[in-house]
Short mmCIF file of C-alpha atoms and ligand atoms in Angstrom, two decimals:
data_model
loop_
_atom_site.label_atom_id
_atom_site.label_comp_id
_atom_site.label_asym_id
_atom_site.label_seq_id
_atom_site.Cartn_x
_atom_site.Cartn_y
_atom_site.Cartn_z
CA MET K 1 55.66 -14.32 47.63
CA LYS K 2 57.75 -13.85 44.48
CA ILE K 3 56.46 -10.69 42.81
CA ALA K 4 57.21 -9.28 39.36
CA PHE K 5 56.97 -5.50 39.59
CA PHE K 6 56.47 -3.44 36.40
CA GLY K 7 57.66 0.12 37.06
CA ALA K 8 59.63 -0.77 40.21
CA GLU K 9 61.88 2.28 39.75
CA GLY K 10 59.05 4.82 39.30
CA LYS K 11 57.90 7.19 42.04
CA ALA K 12 55.08 4.95 43.29
CA GLY K 13 56.89 1.72 42.43
CA SER K 14 60.05 2.46 44.39
CA ALA K 15 58.07 3.45 47.50
CA VAL K 16 55.88 0.33 47.30
CA VAL K 17 58.74 -2.08 46.51
CA GLY K 18 60.58 -1.05 49.69
CA ARG K 19 57.57 -1.94 51.81
CA LEU K 20 56.96 -5.23 49.94
CA GLU K 21 60.57 -6.28 50.57
CA ALA K 22 60.36 -5.20 54.20
CA ALA K 23 57.26 -7.44 54.50
CA GLY K 24 59.34 -10.42 53.28
CA HIS K 25 58.33 -10.54 49.59
CA GLU K 26 60.92 -11.18 46.88
CA VAL K 27 60.59 -8.56 44.13
CA ARG K 28 61.76 -8.79 40.49
CA GLY K 29 61.72 -5.28 39.01
CA ILE K 30 60.81 -4.97 35.31
CA GLU K 31 61.50 -1.63 33.66
CA LEU K 32 60.76 -0.09 30.26
CA GLY K 33 62.71 -2.07 27.63
CA ASP K 34 63.09 -5.20 29.81
CA GLU K 35 61.57 -8.51 28.71
CA PRO K 36 58.21 -8.87 30.51
CA ASP K 37 59.40 -12.16 32.02
CA VAL K 38 57.25 -13.03 35.06
CA SER K 39 57.92 -16.77 34.97
CA GLY K 40 58.17 -18.34 38.43
CA CYS K 41 56.39 -15.38 40.06
CA ASP K 42 53.27 -15.74 42.23
CA ALA K 43 51.85 -12.38 41.14
CA ALA K 44 52.67 -9.33 39.02
CA VAL K 45 52.20 -5.71 40.11
CA ASP K 46 52.04 -2.77 37.66
CA PHE K 47 52.62 0.92 38.41
CA THR K 48 53.67 2.20 34.96
CA THR K 49 51.76 4.22 32.36
CA PRO K 50 48.29 3.97 30.77
CA ASP K 51 49.86 2.66 27.54
CA ALA K 52 52.20 0.16 29.19
CA ALA K 53 49.80 -1.34 31.75
CA PRO K 54 47.53 -3.33 29.36
CA VAL K 55 50.56 -4.69 27.49
CA ASN K 56 52.26 -5.76 30.73
CA VAL K 57 49.06 -7.27 32.15
CA ARG K 58 48.45 -9.30 28.99
CA ALA K 59 52.06 -10.55 29.03
CA ALA K 60 51.75 -11.62 32.69
CA LEU K 61 48.37 -13.33 32.15
CA GLU K 62 49.75 -15.16 29.09
CA GLN K 63 52.44 -16.54 31.40
CA GLY K 64 49.80 -17.70 33.90
CA VAL K 65 50.43 -15.00 36.52
CA SER K 66 47.64 -12.99 38.22
CA CYS K 67 47.99 -9.19 38.37
CA VAL K 68 47.54 -6.30 40.79
CA VAL K 69 47.42 -2.97 38.93
CA GLY K 70 47.76 0.54 40.32
CA THR K 71 48.31 2.34 37.00
CA THR K 72 45.44 4.71 36.24
CA GLY K 73 44.07 6.19 33.01
CA TRP K 74 43.47 2.91 31.15
CA GLU K 75 40.54 0.51 30.79
CA PRO K 76 40.96 -3.23 31.48
CA GLY K 77 38.45 -3.95 28.66
CA GLU K 78 38.56 -7.61 27.64
CA LEU K 79 41.59 -8.39 29.86
CA GLY K 80 39.14 -9.34 32.62
CA THR K 81 37.66 -12.06 30.43
CA PHE K 82 41.16 -13.05 29.27
CA ALA K 83 42.11 -13.56 32.96
CA ALA K 84 38.88 -15.39 33.83
CA GLU K 85 39.30 -17.82 30.93
CA ARG K 86 42.66 -18.80 32.42
CA GLY K 87 41.40 -19.02 36.01
CA LEU K 88 43.55 -15.97 36.90
CA ARG K 89 42.83 -12.75 38.80
CA LEU K 90 43.14 -9.17 37.59
CA PHE K 91 42.81 -6.75 40.48
CA VAL K 92 42.76 -3.05 39.53
CA ALA K 93 42.46 -0.18 42.01
CA PRO K 94 42.50 3.54 41.18
CA ASN K 95 43.74 4.19 44.72
CA PHE K 96 45.63 1.80 46.97
CA SER K 97 45.60 4.06 50.01
CA THR K 98 43.18 2.85 52.67
CA GLY K 99 42.41 6.45 53.75
CA ALA K 100 41.26 7.35 50.24
CA VAL K 101 38.94 4.35 50.15
CA LEU K 102 37.41 5.48 53.45
CA MET K 103 37.04 9.02 52.01
CA MET K 104 35.01 7.55 49.14
CA ARG K 105 32.89 5.52 51.55
CA PHE K 106 32.17 8.60 53.74
CA ALA K 107 31.41 10.66 50.61
CA LEU K 108 28.83 8.13 49.51
CA GLU K 109 27.20 8.34 52.95
CA ALA K 110 27.18 12.17 52.87
CA ALA K 111 25.73 12.23 49.33
CA ALA K 112 22.42 10.96 50.66
CA HIS K 113 22.07 14.13 52.79
CA PHE K 114 23.24 16.92 50.42
CA PRO K 115 21.75 18.08 47.12
CA ARG K 116 25.09 18.79 45.37
CA ALA K 117 28.77 17.99 45.53
CA GLU K 118 31.90 18.84 43.58
CA ILE K 119 35.31 17.20 43.69
CA VAL K 120 38.70 18.90 43.69
CA GLU K 121 41.58 16.53 43.04
CA LEU K 122 45.16 17.78 43.36
CA HIS K 123 48.21 15.86 42.15
CA ASN K 124 51.86 16.31 41.30
CA GLU K 125 52.41 17.93 37.89
CA ALA K 126 54.01 14.69 36.61
CA LYS K 127 50.70 12.82 36.76
CA LYS K 128 49.75 12.08 33.15
CA ASP K 129 45.98 11.54 33.43
CA ALA K 130 43.29 13.98 34.56
CA PRO K 131 40.87 13.68 36.21
CA SER K 132 42.38 11.10 38.52
CA GLY K 133 40.98 7.57 38.69
CA THR K 134 39.98 8.14 42.32
CA ALA K 135 38.07 11.32 41.43
CA ARG K 136 36.23 9.57 38.61
CA ALA K 137 35.36 6.63 40.88
CA THR K 138 34.13 9.01 43.61
CA ALA K 139 32.02 10.99 41.11
CA GLU K 140 30.49 7.76 39.85
CA LEU K 141 29.63 6.70 43.41
CA ILE K 142 28.00 10.05 44.24
CA GLY K 143 26.22 10.27 40.85
CA ASP K 144 24.19 13.26 39.59
CA GLY K 145 26.95 14.38 37.21
CA THR K 146 29.28 15.43 40.04
CA GLU K 147 31.86 17.86 38.59
CA ILE K 148 35.58 17.27 39.01
CA HIS K 149 38.27 19.98 39.11
CA SER K 150 41.86 18.87 38.52
CA VAL K 151 44.94 20.70 39.82
CA ARG K 152 48.49 19.71 38.75
CA LEU K 153 51.33 21.47 40.58
CA PRO K 154 54.84 20.70 41.83
CA GLY K 155 54.89 20.04 45.58
CA LEU K 156 51.65 18.07 45.58
CA VAL K 157 51.53 14.28 46.05
CA ALA K 158 47.89 13.04 45.84
CA HIS K 159 45.01 14.89 47.50
CA GLN K 160 41.24 15.02 47.10
CA GLU K 161 38.40 17.06 48.54
CA VAL K 162 34.76 16.21 48.16
CA ILE K 163 32.76 19.36 48.94
CA PHE K 164 29.06 19.00 49.68
CA GLY K 165 26.85 22.09 49.53
CA GLY K 166 23.45 22.47 51.16
CA GLU K 167 21.19 25.22 52.47
CA GLY K 168 23.40 27.20 54.90
CA GLN K 169 26.03 24.50 55.29
CA LEU K 170 29.05 22.92 53.65
CA LEU K 171 30.72 19.60 54.37
CA THR K 172 34.24 18.91 53.13
CA ILE K 173 35.73 15.43 53.20
CA ARG K 174 39.45 15.54 52.44
CA HIS K 175 42.18 12.96 52.10
CA ASP K 176 45.90 13.74 51.74
CA THR K 177 48.53 11.30 50.66
CA THR K 178 51.76 12.76 52.01
CA GLY K 179 54.00 9.83 51.12
CA ARG K 180 53.79 7.21 48.38
CA GLU K 181 54.54 4.47 50.94
CA SER K 182 50.83 4.70 51.82
CA PHE K 183 49.97 2.85 48.58
CA ALA K 184 51.83 -0.21 49.87
CA ASP K 185 49.12 -0.94 52.48
CA GLY K 186 46.60 -1.59 49.72
CA VAL K 187 49.04 -3.48 47.49
CA LEU K 188 49.99 -5.77 50.40
CA LEU K 189 46.30 -6.38 51.13
CA ALA K 190 45.54 -7.11 47.44
CA LEU K 191 48.44 -9.58 47.21
CA GLU K 192 47.30 -11.31 50.42
CA LYS K 193 43.70 -11.67 49.14
CA LEU K 194 44.43 -12.24 45.44
CA ASP K 195 43.86 -16.01 45.50
CA GLU K 196 40.53 -15.61 47.36
CA LEU K 197 39.09 -13.36 44.61
CA PRO K 198 36.93 -14.83 41.86
CA PRO K 199 38.80 -15.37 38.57
CA GLY K 200 38.64 -12.35 36.24
CA LEU K 201 38.45 -8.64 36.97
CA THR K 202 37.92 -7.08 40.40
CA ILE K 203 38.00 -3.29 40.69
CA GLY K 204 38.63 -1.21 43.79
CA LEU K 205 40.32 -1.60 47.16
CA GLU K 206 36.89 -1.11 48.78
CA THR K 207 36.04 -4.67 47.69
CA LEU K 208 38.79 -5.92 50.06
CA ILE K 209 38.09 -3.67 53.07
CA SER K 210 35.08 -4.62 55.17
P1 LIG M 301 56.47 7.27 37.24
O1 LIG M 301 57.32 7.81 38.32
O2 LIG M 301 56.55 7.88 35.88
O3 LIG M 301 56.77 5.71 37.15
C1 LIG M 301 56.39 4.89 36.09
C2 LIG M 301 57.48 3.88 35.92
O4 LIG M 301 57.08 2.92 34.96
C3 LIG M 301 58.80 4.50 35.41
O5 LIG M 301 59.87 3.93 36.12
C4 LIG M 301 58.80 4.08 33.95
O6 LIG M 301 60.08 3.97 33.40
C5 LIG M 301 58.16 2.71 34.07
N1 LIG M 301 57.66 2.18 32.82
C6 LIG M 301 57.15 2.85 31.75
N2 LIG M 301 56.78 1.98 30.79
C7 LIG M 301 57.07 0.75 31.25
C8 LIG M 301 56.94 -0.57 30.72
N3 LIG M 301 56.44 -0.77 29.49
N4 LIG M 301 57.32 -1.62 31.48
C9 LIG M 301 57.85 -1.44 32.71
N5 LIG M 301 58.03 -0.21 33.27
C10 LIG M 301 57.64 0.86 32.54
O7 LIG M 301 54.93 7.35 37.65
P2 LIG M 301 54.29 7.07 39.09
O8 LIG M 301 53.99 8.36 39.74
O9 LIG M 301 55.08 6.07 39.83
O10 LIG M 301 52.86 6.48 38.66
C11 LIG M 301 52.77 5.32 37.88
C12 LIG M 301 51.30 4.99 37.65
O11 LIG M 301 50.73 4.58 38.88
C13 LIG M 301 50.44 6.17 37.16
O12 LIG M 301 49.44 5.70 36.30
C14 LIG M 301 49.80 6.69 38.44
O13 LIG M 301 48.59 7.38 38.21
C15 LIG M 301 49.59 5.38 39.16
N6 LIG M 301 49.47 5.48 40.61
C16 LIG M 301 48.43 4.81 41.15
C17 LIG M 301 48.30 4.77 42.51
C18 LIG M 301 47.18 3.98 43.11
O14 LIG M 301 47.01 4.01 44.34
N7 LIG M 301 46.43 3.23 42.31
C19 LIG M 301 49.22 5.44 43.32
C20 LIG M 301 50.27 6.11 42.72
C21 LIG M 301 50.40 6.12 41.34
P3 LIG M 301 60.74 5.23 32.65
O15 LIG M 301 60.93 6.27 33.69
O16 LIG M 301 62.01 4.67 32.12
O17 LIG M 301 59.78 5.65 31.57
#
């Protein structure tokens, strides 16, 4: 596929682009200040900032190109309808790592057996939003006002613990992203399945993993 990649030189972008190219995709990197020209591309991918993502997505959709978005800390709002009206797809996932999606699935299963849970999410200090999109999505799945604690420190990549407390027992479900290449698995899967999705907005890698 020919892929326009917003934020190709960022930390996540550069790791993902390498894997996309290794898988045989042709990538056109679009950086801050570049024209958002996605003409001739089969899909656009965005790993930028919460402010830039909606602008980039709208520009891509206006040019008739479906989008896969990894940027967190923004709301797609009416862009889902904007995509649907044009018969295009907007796929947004707060976490493109397959292990993190499984962590959320296992947490949902555990939630049925424990009265309370809290989430600790730990990310590199450069991460702009807190709590993380994955933590918010996990808390929503578990329900009951699950509290989230955010840690931002150098040395961290992306980590999350879901701690369940019960009478005389604790259960901790933990996922560690040790390299940003892990996000490429989910991006590759989303690109492969993009055309099979219904037009409009689809949220979450879990919708693609059976
Ligand atoms: P980063 O290193 O700061 O990279 C962001 C990149 O986007 C930078 O190269 C930046 O350029 C560029 N950029 C900024 N505005 C742009 C615009 N208008 N058009 C094109 N490019 C633009 O951050 P990161 O760690 O890679 O993370 C990027 C986003 O992805 C964050 O929201 C993060 O939370 C999210 N993320 C999501 C996942 C997931 O699995 N869903 C995984 C990792 C990261 P400059 O440096 O010149 O400003």
